[in-house]
Amino acid sequence: MMKLFQRKQTVTLAAPVNGMYVDLRKAGETAITAGFAIEPMEGEIHAPIDGQITKVTAQTVTIAADFGCEYLVQIGDLTANLDDQVVNWQVAVGDAVSADVMLANVSIDAIHAANQSALVTCGLIGKQAADFEISQTGLISQGNQLATLKIKA
Protein backbone atom coordinates (compact mmCIF):
# COMPACT_ATOMS: atom_id res chain seq x y z
CA MET A 1 0.00 0.00 0.00
CA MET A 2 1.26 3.47 -0.81
CA LYS A 3 2.47 5.55 2.06
CA LEU A 4 1.55 8.73 0.27
CA PHE A 5 -1.38 9.35 2.56
CA GLN A 6 0.22 8.43 5.86
CA ARG A 7 -0.99 10.48 8.78
CA LYS A 8 1.43 12.69 10.61
CA GLN A 9 1.09 12.51 14.37
CA THR A 10 2.17 15.42 16.53
CA VAL A 11 4.43 14.68 19.50
CA THR A 12 5.59 17.24 22.05
CA LEU A 13 8.73 17.07 24.15
CA ALA A 14 9.02 18.82 27.50
CA ALA A 15 12.24 20.33 28.81
CA PRO A 16 13.84 17.70 31.07
CA VAL A 17 15.82 20.21 33.16
CA ASN A 18 16.13 23.91 34.00
CA GLY A 19 18.91 25.52 32.01
CA MET A 20 20.03 27.28 28.85
CA TYR A 21 18.88 26.04 25.42
CA VAL A 22 21.72 24.91 23.12
CA ASP A 23 21.26 24.24 19.39
CA LEU A 24 21.65 20.49 18.91
CA ARG A 25 24.12 21.08 16.06
CA LYS A 26 26.50 22.54 18.67
CA ALA A 27 26.13 19.54 20.99
CA GLY A 28 28.61 17.38 19.11
CA GLU A 29 28.18 13.77 18.02
CA THR A 30 24.77 12.33 18.92
CA ALA A 31 22.36 9.61 17.77
CA ILE A 32 19.44 12.06 18.00
CA THR A 33 17.78 12.85 14.66
CA ALA A 34 15.50 15.63 15.91
CA GLY A 35 15.86 17.22 19.31
CA PHE A 36 17.59 19.77 21.48
CA ALA A 37 20.24 20.23 24.15
CA ILE A 38 20.19 22.11 27.44
CA GLU A 39 23.12 23.25 29.57
CA PRO A 40 21.65 22.34 32.98
CA MET A 41 21.53 24.69 35.96
CA GLU A 42 20.62 21.88 38.35
CA GLY A 43 20.95 18.12 38.58
CA GLU A 44 17.36 16.87 38.46
CA ILE A 45 16.70 15.39 35.01
CA HIS A 46 13.07 14.57 34.17
CA ALA A 47 11.44 12.58 31.37
CA PRO A 48 10.65 14.70 28.27
CA ILE A 49 7.74 12.47 27.19
CA ASP A 50 5.40 9.74 28.42
CA GLY A 51 6.58 6.22 27.67
CA GLN A 52 8.43 3.17 28.92
CA ILE A 53 12.13 2.88 29.74
CA THR A 54 13.78 0.41 27.33
CA LYS A 55 17.47 0.98 28.03
CA VAL A 56 19.64 2.56 30.73
CA THR A 57 23.41 3.08 30.40
CA ALA A 58 25.92 5.07 32.43
CA GLN A 59 24.92 8.34 30.75
CA THR A 60 21.77 7.63 28.68
CA VAL A 61 18.22 6.45 29.02
CA THR A 62 15.97 5.41 26.13
CA ILE A 63 12.19 5.86 26.29
CA ALA A 64 9.76 4.05 23.96
CA ALA A 65 6.71 6.20 23.28
CA ASP A 66 3.72 6.37 20.93
CA PHE A 67 3.90 5.67 17.19
CA GLY A 68 6.84 3.27 17.52
CA CYS A 69 9.25 6.08 18.40
CA GLU A 70 12.18 6.02 20.80
CA TYR A 71 13.63 9.05 22.56
CA LEU A 72 17.08 9.36 24.06
CA VAL A 73 18.09 11.47 27.04
CA GLN A 74 21.88 11.76 27.28
CA ILE A 75 23.85 13.45 30.03
CA GLY A 76 27.15 14.87 28.83
CA ASP A 77 29.84 12.94 27.04
CA LEU A 78 31.33 11.48 30.18
CA THR A 79 34.59 9.55 30.31
CA ALA A 80 35.37 6.54 32.45
CA ASN A 81 37.45 8.49 34.98
CA LEU A 82 34.36 9.90 36.70
CA ASP A 83 32.80 8.36 39.79
CA ASP A 84 29.87 6.02 39.04
CA GLN A 85 27.69 8.12 41.36
CA VAL A 86 27.90 11.25 39.18
CA VAL A 87 24.71 10.13 37.40
CA ASN A 88 22.25 8.40 39.73
CA TRP A 89 19.43 6.97 37.63
CA GLN A 90 16.06 6.81 39.40
CA VAL A 91 14.46 4.56 36.75
CA ALA A 92 15.04 1.04 35.40
CA VAL A 93 14.18 -0.85 32.23
CA GLY A 94 10.43 -1.51 32.14
CA ASP A 95 9.42 1.52 34.21
CA ALA A 96 6.57 3.63 32.87
CA VAL A 97 7.36 7.36 32.94
CA SER A 98 5.55 10.60 32.28
CA ALA A 99 6.93 14.06 31.59
CA ASP A 100 7.04 14.91 35.30
CA VAL A 101 8.93 11.80 36.48
CA MET A 102 12.53 12.32 37.61
CA LEU A 103 14.91 10.16 35.57
CA ALA A 104 18.17 11.00 37.34
CA ASN A 105 20.04 13.03 39.91
CA VAL A 106 23.25 14.35 38.39
CA SER A 107 26.22 15.92 40.16
CA ILE A 108 26.77 18.88 37.82
CA ASP A 109 29.59 20.22 40.02
CA ALA A 110 31.51 16.92 39.85
CA ILE A 111 31.17 16.80 36.06
CA HIS A 112 32.41 20.39 35.70
CA ALA A 113 35.24 19.80 38.21
CA ALA A 114 36.47 17.02 35.88
CA ASN A 115 36.39 19.52 32.97
CA GLN A 116 33.61 17.62 31.23
CA SER A 117 30.30 18.67 29.75
CA ALA A 118 27.04 18.15 31.62
CA LEU A 119 25.00 19.05 28.51
CA VAL A 120 21.66 17.22 28.45
CA THR A 121 20.66 16.19 24.92
CA CYS A 122 17.19 14.92 24.21
CA GLY A 123 15.25 13.79 21.18
CA LEU A 124 14.11 11.24 18.65
CA ILE A 125 16.39 8.34 17.65
CA GLY A 126 16.18 5.72 14.92
CA LYS A 127 13.51 7.55 12.94
CA GLN A 128 13.28 10.83 11.07
CA ALA A 129 10.71 13.44 12.03
CA ALA A 130 8.55 14.71 9.16
CA ASP A 131 8.69 18.14 10.79
CA PHE A 132 10.45 19.54 13.86
CA GLU A 133 10.00 22.85 15.64
CA ILE A 134 11.58 24.39 18.75
CA SER A 135 9.09 26.58 20.61
CA GLN A 136 11.48 28.31 23.00
CA THR A 137 15.17 29.22 23.25
CA GLY A 138 17.21 31.00 25.91
CA LEU A 139 16.54 30.14 29.54
CA ILE A 140 14.37 27.01 29.75
CA SER A 141 12.20 25.82 32.64
CA GLN A 142 11.84 22.10 33.31
CA GLY A 143 8.44 20.78 32.24
CA ASN A 144 7.72 23.49 29.66
CA GLN A 145 6.87 22.31 26.17
CA LEU A 146 10.09 22.82 24.21
CA ALA A 147 9.77 20.92 20.92
CA THR A 148 7.10 19.63 18.57
CA LEU A 149 7.72 16.79 16.15
CA LYS A 150 5.49 15.41 13.44
CA ILE A 151 5.92 11.66 13.00
CA LYS A 152 4.63 9.62 10.06
CA ALA A 153 2.50 6.87 11.56
Tab-separated table of C-alpha atoms in Angstrom:
chain	number	residue	atom	x	y	z
A	1	MET	CA	0.000	0.000	0.000
A	2	MET	CA	1.260	3.465	-0.809
A	3	LYS	CA	2.474	5.554	2.062
A	4	LEU	CA	1.547	8.733	0.273
A	5	PHE	CA	-1.384	9.355	2.558
A	6	GLN	CA	0.223	8.432	5.856
A	7	ARG	CA	-0.995	10.482	8.779
A	8	LYS	CA	1.433	12.694	10.613
A	9	GLN	CA	1.090	12.509	14.369
A	10	THR	CA	2.170	15.423	16.535
A	11	VAL	CA	4.425	14.679	19.503
A	12	THR	CA	5.591	17.245	22.046
A	13	LEU	CA	8.728	17.068	24.150
A	14	ALA	CA	9.019	18.820	27.497
A	15	ALA	CA	12.244	20.335	28.807
A	16	PRO	CA	13.837	17.703	31.071
A	17	VAL	CA	15.816	20.212	33.160
A	18	ASN	CA	16.133	23.909	34.003
A	19	GLY	CA	18.913	25.519	32.008
A	20	MET	CA	20.030	27.277	28.847
A	21	TYR	CA	18.884	26.042	25.423
A	22	VAL	CA	21.717	24.913	23.115
A	23	ASP	CA	21.256	24.238	19.394
A	24	LEU	CA	21.646	20.490	18.905
A	25	ARG	CA	24.116	21.080	16.060
A	26	LYS	CA	26.504	22.541	18.673
A	27	ALA	CA	26.126	19.545	20.986
A	28	GLY	CA	28.615	17.377	19.109
A	29	GLU	CA	28.179	13.771	18.021
A	30	THR	CA	24.768	12.330	18.924
A	31	ALA	CA	22.356	9.609	17.766
A	32	ILE	CA	19.443	12.064	17.996
A	33	THR	CA	17.783	12.846	14.657
A	34	ALA	CA	15.500	15.632	15.914
A	35	GLY	CA	15.862	17.219	19.307
A	36	PHE	CA	17.592	19.770	21.483
A	37	ALA	CA	20.239	20.232	24.146
A	38	ILE	CA	20.186	22.113	27.441
A	39	GLU	CA	23.115	23.255	29.568
A	40	PRO	CA	21.650	22.340	32.977
A	41	MET	CA	21.533	24.688	35.956
A	42	GLU	CA	20.616	21.878	38.354
A	43	GLY	CA	20.955	18.118	38.578
A	44	GLU	CA	17.361	16.866	38.459
A	45	ILE	CA	16.695	15.393	35.015
A	46	HIS	CA	13.068	14.569	34.169
A	47	ALA	CA	11.439	12.583	31.373
A	48	PRO	CA	10.646	14.698	28.274
A	49	ILE	CA	7.741	12.467	27.194
A	50	ASP	CA	5.405	9.741	28.418
A	51	GLY	CA	6.579	6.223	27.668
A	52	GLN	CA	8.425	3.171	28.922
A	53	ILE	CA	12.131	2.878	29.737
A	54	THR	CA	13.776	0.412	27.331
A	55	LYS	CA	17.468	0.982	28.030
A	56	VAL	CA	19.641	2.563	30.732
A	57	THR	CA	23.413	3.077	30.396
A	58	ALA	CA	25.922	5.071	32.434
A	59	GLN	CA	24.921	8.342	30.750
A	60	THR	CA	21.770	7.626	28.684
A	61	VAL	CA	18.216	6.451	29.021
A	62	THR	CA	15.965	5.406	26.134
A	63	ILE	CA	12.193	5.862	26.293
A	64	ALA	CA	9.762	4.051	23.956
A	65	ALA	CA	6.710	6.201	23.276
A	66	ASP	CA	3.717	6.372	20.925
A	67	PHE	CA	3.904	5.672	17.188
A	68	GLY	CA	6.837	3.274	17.517
A	69	CYS	CA	9.250	6.075	18.403
A	70	GLU	CA	12.185	6.020	20.797
A	71	TYR	CA	13.626	9.055	22.564
A	72	LEU	CA	17.079	9.362	24.060
A	73	VAL	CA	18.089	11.473	27.038
A	74	GLN	CA	21.875	11.763	27.279
A	75	ILE	CA	23.846	13.447	30.027
A	76	GLY	CA	27.145	14.869	28.829
A	77	ASP	CA	29.837	12.935	27.038
A	78	LEU	CA	31.329	11.481	30.175
A	79	THR	CA	34.594	9.554	30.308
A	80	ALA	CA	35.371	6.543	32.448
A	81	ASN	CA	37.451	8.488	34.979
A	82	LEU	CA	34.357	9.898	36.697
A	83	ASP	CA	32.798	8.359	39.793
A	84	ASP	CA	29.873	6.018	39.045
A	85	GLN	CA	27.694	8.121	41.355
A	86	VAL	CA	27.899	11.254	39.176
A	87	VAL	CA	24.708	10.133	37.402
A	88	ASN	CA	22.252	8.403	39.728
A	89	TRP	CA	19.425	6.967	37.628
A	90	GLN	CA	16.058	6.808	39.397
A	91	VAL	CA	14.463	4.556	36.747
A	92	ALA	CA	15.043	1.044	35.405
A	93	VAL	CA	14.176	-0.852	32.226
A	94	GLY	CA	10.425	-1.513	32.137
A	95	ASP	CA	9.415	1.519	34.210
A	96	ALA	CA	6.568	3.633	32.865
A	97	VAL	CA	7.357	7.365	32.939
A	98	SER	CA	5.547	10.602	32.278
A	99	ALA	CA	6.935	14.059	31.593
A	100	ASP	CA	7.044	14.911	35.300
A	101	VAL	CA	8.932	11.799	36.479
A	102	MET	CA	12.534	12.321	37.609
A	103	LEU	CA	14.910	10.160	35.567
A	104	ALA	CA	18.169	10.996	37.344
A	105	ASN	CA	20.042	13.032	39.906
A	106	VAL	CA	23.246	14.353	38.390
A	107	SER	CA	26.221	15.925	40.157
A	108	ILE	CA	26.766	18.885	37.817
A	109	ASP	CA	29.587	20.221	40.017
A	110	ALA	CA	31.511	16.917	39.854
A	111	ILE	CA	31.170	16.802	36.062
A	112	HIS	CA	32.407	20.387	35.700
A	113	ALA	CA	35.240	19.800	38.207
A	114	ALA	CA	36.465	17.023	35.883
A	115	ASN	CA	36.392	19.518	32.975
A	116	GLN	CA	33.612	17.625	31.230
A	117	SER	CA	30.303	18.672	29.747
A	118	ALA	CA	27.038	18.150	31.620
A	119	LEU	CA	25.004	19.050	28.510
A	120	VAL	CA	21.664	17.216	28.451
A	121	THR	CA	20.658	16.188	24.917
A	122	CYS	CA	17.195	14.915	24.214
A	123	GLY	CA	15.253	13.789	21.177
A	124	LEU	CA	14.106	11.238	18.648
A	125	ILE	CA	16.389	8.342	17.647
A	126	GLY	CA	16.184	5.718	14.920
A	127	LYS	CA	13.512	7.547	12.940
A	128	GLN	CA	13.280	10.829	11.067
A	129	ALA	CA	10.708	13.440	12.033
A	130	ALA	CA	8.553	14.706	9.162
A	131	ASP	CA	8.695	18.138	10.792
A	132	PHE	CA	10.448	19.542	13.858
A	133	GLU	CA	9.995	22.853	15.643
A	134	ILE	CA	11.583	24.388	18.750
A	135	SER	CA	9.087	26.576	20.607
A	136	GLN	CA	11.483	28.307	23.004
A	137	THR	CA	15.168	29.221	23.247
A	138	GLY	CA	17.208	30.996	25.905
A	139	LEU	CA	16.540	30.145	29.544
A	140	ILE	CA	14.374	27.010	29.745
A	141	SER	CA	12.199	25.815	32.642
A	142	GLN	CA	11.842	22.103	33.306
A	143	GLY	CA	8.439	20.782	32.239
A	144	ASN	CA	7.720	23.490	29.662
A	145	GLN	CA	6.875	22.313	26.169
A	146	LEU	CA	10.091	22.819	24.212
A	147	ALA	CA	9.771	20.923	20.921
A	148	THR	CA	7.098	19.630	18.571
A	149	LEU	CA	7.723	16.792	16.149
A	150	LYS	CA	5.494	15.409	13.435
A	151	ILE	CA	5.917	11.665	13.004
A	152	LYS	CA	4.626	9.617	10.063
A	153	ALA	CA	2.504	6.866	11.564
